[in-house]
GROMACS .gro file of N, CA and C in nm:
model
  234
    1MET      N    1   0.053  -0.117  -0.052
    1MET     CA    2   0.040   0.020   0.028
    1MET      C    3   0.103   0.094   0.012
    2GLU      N    4   0.028   0.269  -0.035
    2GLU     CA    5   0.097   0.342  -0.060
    2GLU      C    6   0.059   0.458  -0.002
    3MET      N    7   0.141   0.543  -0.001
    3MET     CA    8   0.110   0.625   0.123
    3MET      C    9  -0.044   0.727   0.156
    4LYS      N   10  -0.051   0.765  -0.010
    4LYS     CA   11  -0.248   0.819  -0.055
    4LYS      C   12  -0.290   0.750  -0.010
    5ASP      N   13  -0.226   0.581   0.014
    5ASP     CA   14  -0.384   0.438  -0.020
    5ASP      C   15  -0.445   0.506   0.106
    6LEU      N   16  -0.307   0.529   0.225
    6LEU     CA   17  -0.321   0.526   0.354
    6LEU      C   18  -0.416   0.654   0.393
    7LYS      N   19  -0.357   0.737   0.354
    7LYS     CA   20  -0.444   0.887   0.352
    7LYS      C   21  -0.578   0.923   0.362
    8ARG      N   22  -0.591   0.805   0.246
    8ARG     CA   23  -0.771   0.839   0.160
    8ARG      C   24  -0.778   0.727   0.296
    9GLN      N   25  -0.797   0.654   0.256
    9GLN     CA   26  -0.878   0.548   0.396
    9GLN      C   27  -0.938   0.636   0.570
   10LEU      N   28  -0.769   0.700   0.636
   10LEU     CA   29  -0.833   0.750   0.722
   10LEU      C   30  -0.890   0.884   0.666
   11LYS      N   31  -0.879   0.926   0.597
   11LYS     CA   32  -1.001   1.024   0.512
   11LYS      C   33  -1.117   1.001   0.567
   12GLU      N   34  -1.178   0.817   0.529
   12GLU     CA   35  -1.289   0.790   0.464
   12GLU      C   36  -1.298   0.736   0.605
   13ASN      N   37  -1.247   0.696   0.681
   13ASN     CA   38  -1.305   0.648   0.820
   13ASN      C   39  -1.314   0.501   0.798
   14LYS      N   40  -1.187   0.472   0.668
   14LYS     CA   41  -1.202   0.276   0.610
   14LYS      C   42  -1.077   0.182   0.669
   15ILE      N   43  -1.025   0.200   0.834
   15ILE     CA   44  -0.969   0.148   0.857
   15ILE      C   45  -0.921   0.036   0.866
   16GLY      N   46  -0.843  -0.082   0.737
   16GLY     CA   47  -0.822  -0.206   0.755
   16GLY      C   48  -0.767  -0.255   0.865
   17LYS      N   49  -0.794  -0.437   0.884
   17LYS     CA   50  -0.763  -0.466   0.937
   17LYS      C   51  -0.576  -0.534   1.051
   18LEU      N   52  -0.494  -0.474   0.938
   18LEU     CA   53  -0.345  -0.530   0.924
   18LEU      C   54  -0.259  -0.380   0.871
   19TYR      N   55  -0.223  -0.339   0.948
   19TYR     CA   56  -0.038  -0.253   0.889
   19TYR      C   57   0.055  -0.208   0.942
   20LEU      N   58   0.165  -0.205   0.903
   20LEU     CA   59   0.339  -0.312   0.926
   20LEU      C   60   0.341  -0.164   0.854
   21LEU      N   61   0.427  -0.059   0.956
   21LEU     CA   62   0.446   0.034   0.834
   21LEU      C   63   0.556   0.086   0.884
   22THR      N   64   0.701   0.061   0.814
   22THR     CA   65   0.811   0.072   0.796
   22THR      C   66   0.800   0.188   0.728
   23GLY      N   67   1.019   0.238   0.738
   23GLY     CA   68   1.076   0.230   0.603
   23GLY      C   69   1.135   0.403   0.670
   24PRO      N   70   1.275   0.370   0.579
   24PRO     CA   71   1.317   0.505   0.677
   24PRO      C   72   1.311   0.689   0.783
   25GLU      N   73   1.139   0.693   0.759
   25GLU     CA   74   1.101   0.810   0.759
   25GLU      C   75   1.037   0.788   0.892
   26GLN      N   76   1.080   0.877   1.001
   26GLN     CA   77   1.018   0.683   1.135
   26GLN      C   78   0.927   0.855   1.214
   27PHE      N   79   0.950   0.987   1.155
   27PHE     CA   80   0.858   1.097   1.162
   27PHE      C   81   0.742   1.032   1.097
   28LEU      N   82   0.702   0.997   0.983
   28LEU     CA   83   0.597   0.927   0.934
   28LEU      C   84   0.496   0.846   1.031
   29ILE      N   85   0.618   0.739   1.043
   29ILE     CA   86   0.565   0.667   1.106
   29ILE      C   87   0.476   0.686   1.206
   30ARG      N   88   0.570   0.718   1.272
   30ARG     CA   89   0.495   0.781   1.440
   30ARG      C   90   0.367   0.852   1.391
   31TYR      N   91   0.413   0.957   1.308
   31TYR     CA   92   0.259   1.023   1.219
   31TYR      C   93   0.177   0.965   1.210
   32TYR      N   94   0.165   0.884   1.126
   32TYR     CA   95   0.054   0.783   1.048
   32TYR      C   96   0.032   0.660   1.191
   33GLU      N   97   0.138   0.614   1.246
   33GLU     CA   98   0.048   0.543   1.364
   33GLU      C   99  -0.003   0.622   1.485
   34LYS      N  100  -0.022   0.705   1.473
   34LYS     CA  101  -0.104   0.773   1.648
   34LYS      C  102  -0.220   0.851   1.501
   35GLU      N  103  -0.186   0.850   1.365
   35GLU     CA  104  -0.359   0.867   1.341
   35GLU      C  105  -0.423   0.752   1.354
   36ILE      N  106  -0.432   0.611   1.342
   36ILE     CA  107  -0.509   0.527   1.315
   36ILE      C  108  -0.525   0.469   1.422
   37VAL      N  109  -0.463   0.479   1.556
   37VAL     CA  110  -0.478   0.486   1.711
   37VAL      C  111  -0.556   0.546   1.744
   38ASN      N  112  -0.550   0.755   1.665
   38ASN     CA  113  -0.657   0.768   1.709
   38ASN      C  114  -0.865   0.767   1.693
   39LYS      N  115  -0.823   0.754   1.502
   39LYS     CA  116  -0.937   0.703   1.494
   39LYS      C  117  -0.984   0.537   1.513
   40LEU      N  118  -0.914   0.483   1.573
   40LEU     CA  119  -0.969   0.351   1.636
   40LEU      C  120  -1.017   0.351   1.819
   41MET      N  121  -0.946   0.446   1.883
   41MET     CA  122  -0.983   0.431   2.080
   41MET      C  123  -0.968   0.538   2.046
   42ASP      N  124  -1.059   0.619   2.185
   42ASP     CA  125  -1.063   0.724   2.294
   42ASP      C  126  -0.937   0.717   2.356
   43GLU      N  127  -0.900   0.763   2.411
   43GLU     CA  128  -0.771   0.750   2.547
   43GLU      C  129  -0.782   0.611   2.602
   44ASN      N  130  -0.920   0.635   2.686
   44ASN     CA  131  -0.924   0.545   2.757
   44ASN      C  132  -0.924   0.363   2.705
   45SER      N  133  -0.979   0.346   2.602
   45SER     CA  134  -0.916   0.224   2.561
   45SER      C  135  -0.811   0.129   2.517
   46LYS      N  136  -0.685   0.283   2.519
   46LYS     CA  137  -0.596   0.313   2.462
   46LYS      C  138  -0.444   0.208   2.579
   47ALA      N  139  -0.540   0.245   2.689
   47ALA     CA  140  -0.490   0.134   2.815
   47ALA      C  141  -0.477   0.036   2.813
   48PHE      N  142  -0.585  -0.017   2.738
   48PHE     CA  143  -0.599  -0.164   2.724
   48PHE      C  144  -0.589  -0.233   2.560
   49ASN      N  145  -0.592  -0.147   2.487
   49ASN     CA  146  -0.611  -0.240   2.345
   49ASN      C  147  -0.499  -0.174   2.275
   50TYR      N  148  -0.350  -0.134   2.376
   50TYR     CA  149  -0.272  -0.014   2.221
   50TYR      C  150  -0.135   0.001   2.312
   51THR      N  151  -0.062  -0.165   2.235
   51THR     CA  152   0.057  -0.253   2.285
   51THR      C  153   0.187  -0.168   2.176
   52VAL      N  154   0.268  -0.131   2.175
   52VAL     CA  155   0.412  -0.050   2.120
   52VAL      C  156   0.458  -0.243   2.146
   53ILE      N  157   0.534  -0.270   2.064
   53ILE     CA  158   0.615  -0.363   2.038
   53ILE      C  159   0.762  -0.316   1.970
   54GLY      N  160   0.867  -0.338   2.019
   54GLY     CA  161   0.996  -0.290   2.006
   54GLY      C  162   1.051  -0.335   1.901
   55ASP      N  163   1.164  -0.330   1.803
   55ASP     CA  164   1.305  -0.432   1.774
   55ASP      C  165   1.308  -0.572   1.853
   56LYS      N  166   1.300  -0.537   1.989
   56LYS     CA  167   1.377  -0.655   2.082
   56LYS      C  168   1.246  -0.728   2.156
   57THR      N  169   1.163  -0.719   2.102
   57THR     CA  170   1.079  -0.824   2.141
   57THR      C  171   1.059  -0.975   2.102
   58SER      N  172   1.037  -1.070   2.206
   58SER     CA  173   0.993  -1.198   2.125
   58SER      C  174   0.914  -1.251   2.031
   59ILE      N  175   0.992  -1.333   1.947
   59ILE     CA  176   0.830  -1.343   1.879
   59ILE      C  177   0.676  -1.432   1.966
   60ASN      N  178   0.726  -1.453   2.116
   60ASN     CA  179   0.594  -1.529   2.170
   60ASN      C  180   0.506  -1.395   2.254
   61LYS      N  181   0.598  -1.283   2.225
   61LYS     CA  182   0.536  -1.165   2.340
   61LYS      C  183   0.451  -1.115   2.235
   62LEU      N  184   0.438  -1.139   2.090
   62LEU     CA  185   0.411  -1.040   1.913
   62LEU      C  186   0.277  -1.135   1.926
   63SER      N  187   0.319  -1.257   1.973
   63SER     CA  188   0.255  -1.367   1.921
   63SER      C  189   0.086  -1.332   2.031
   64ASP      N  190   0.140  -1.369   2.154
   64ASP     CA  191  -0.031  -1.345   2.304
   64ASP      C  192  -0.029  -1.174   2.264
   65ALA      N  193   0.151  -1.020   2.207
   65ALA     CA  194   0.011  -0.926   2.166
   65ALA      C  195  -0.113  -0.956   2.095
   66VAL      N  196  -0.087  -0.986   1.967
   66VAL     CA  197  -0.164  -0.971   1.830
   66VAL      C  198  -0.313  -1.156   1.865
   67SER      N  199  -0.269  -1.152   1.975
   67SER     CA  200  -0.422  -1.265   2.001
   67SER      C  201  -0.487  -1.242   2.064
   68THR      N  202  -0.462  -1.142   2.200
   68THR     CA  203  -0.554  -1.052   2.267
   68THR      C  204  -0.670  -1.010   2.191
   69PHE      N  205  -0.789  -1.051   2.326
   69PHE     CA  206  -0.842  -0.948   2.254
   69PHE      C  207  -0.876  -0.848   2.250
   70PRO      N  208  -0.977  -0.759   2.208
   70PRO     CA  209  -0.973  -0.597   2.287
   70PRO      C  210  -1.077  -0.625   2.375
   71ALA      N  211  -1.038  -0.491   2.498
   71ALA     CA  212  -1.130  -0.504   2.647
   71ALA      C  213  -1.196  -0.335   2.637
   72PHE      N  214  -1.310  -0.362   2.659
   72PHE     CA  215  -1.369  -0.251   2.585
   72PHE      C  216  -1.381  -0.207   2.480
   73CYS      N  217  -1.332  -0.203   2.364
   73CYS     CA  218  -1.318  -0.164   2.280
   73CYS      C  219  -1.363  -0.281   2.113
   74GLU      N  220  -1.366  -0.224   2.037
   74GLU     CA  221  -1.389  -0.340   1.871
   74GLU      C  222  -1.196  -0.321   1.900
   75ARG      N  223  -1.139  -0.235   1.856
   75ARG     CA  224  -1.034  -0.296   1.837
   75ARG      C  225  -0.906  -0.354   1.909
   76ARG      N  226  -0.755  -0.357   1.857
   76ARG     CA  227  -0.613  -0.336   1.970
   76ARG      C  228  -0.589  -0.361   1.866
   77VAL      N  229  -0.455  -0.265   1.835
   77VAL     CA  230  -0.337  -0.213   1.787
   77VAL      C  231  -0.249  -0.299   1.838
   78VAL      N  232  -0.143  -0.340   1.782
   78VAL     CA  233  -0.020  -0.371   1.843
   78VAL      C  234   0.091  -0.283   1.819
   0.00000   0.00000   0.00000
């Protein structure tokens, strides 16, 4: 997917089920991550349904995070 497609989806509130944000522009990655999260949940839901995975995270922790059902919200963001 190209950035223009992501912009369109955000504008139309048609958020997909899976995004993998990668690339050399960390500012853009953080910006679009924030946009997606803010479209999907309010501040209270983030405490239960928003998990940041770093490059040192084990595959088991990643698997656990994506397998966990959302709490008090329709979606979960990992």
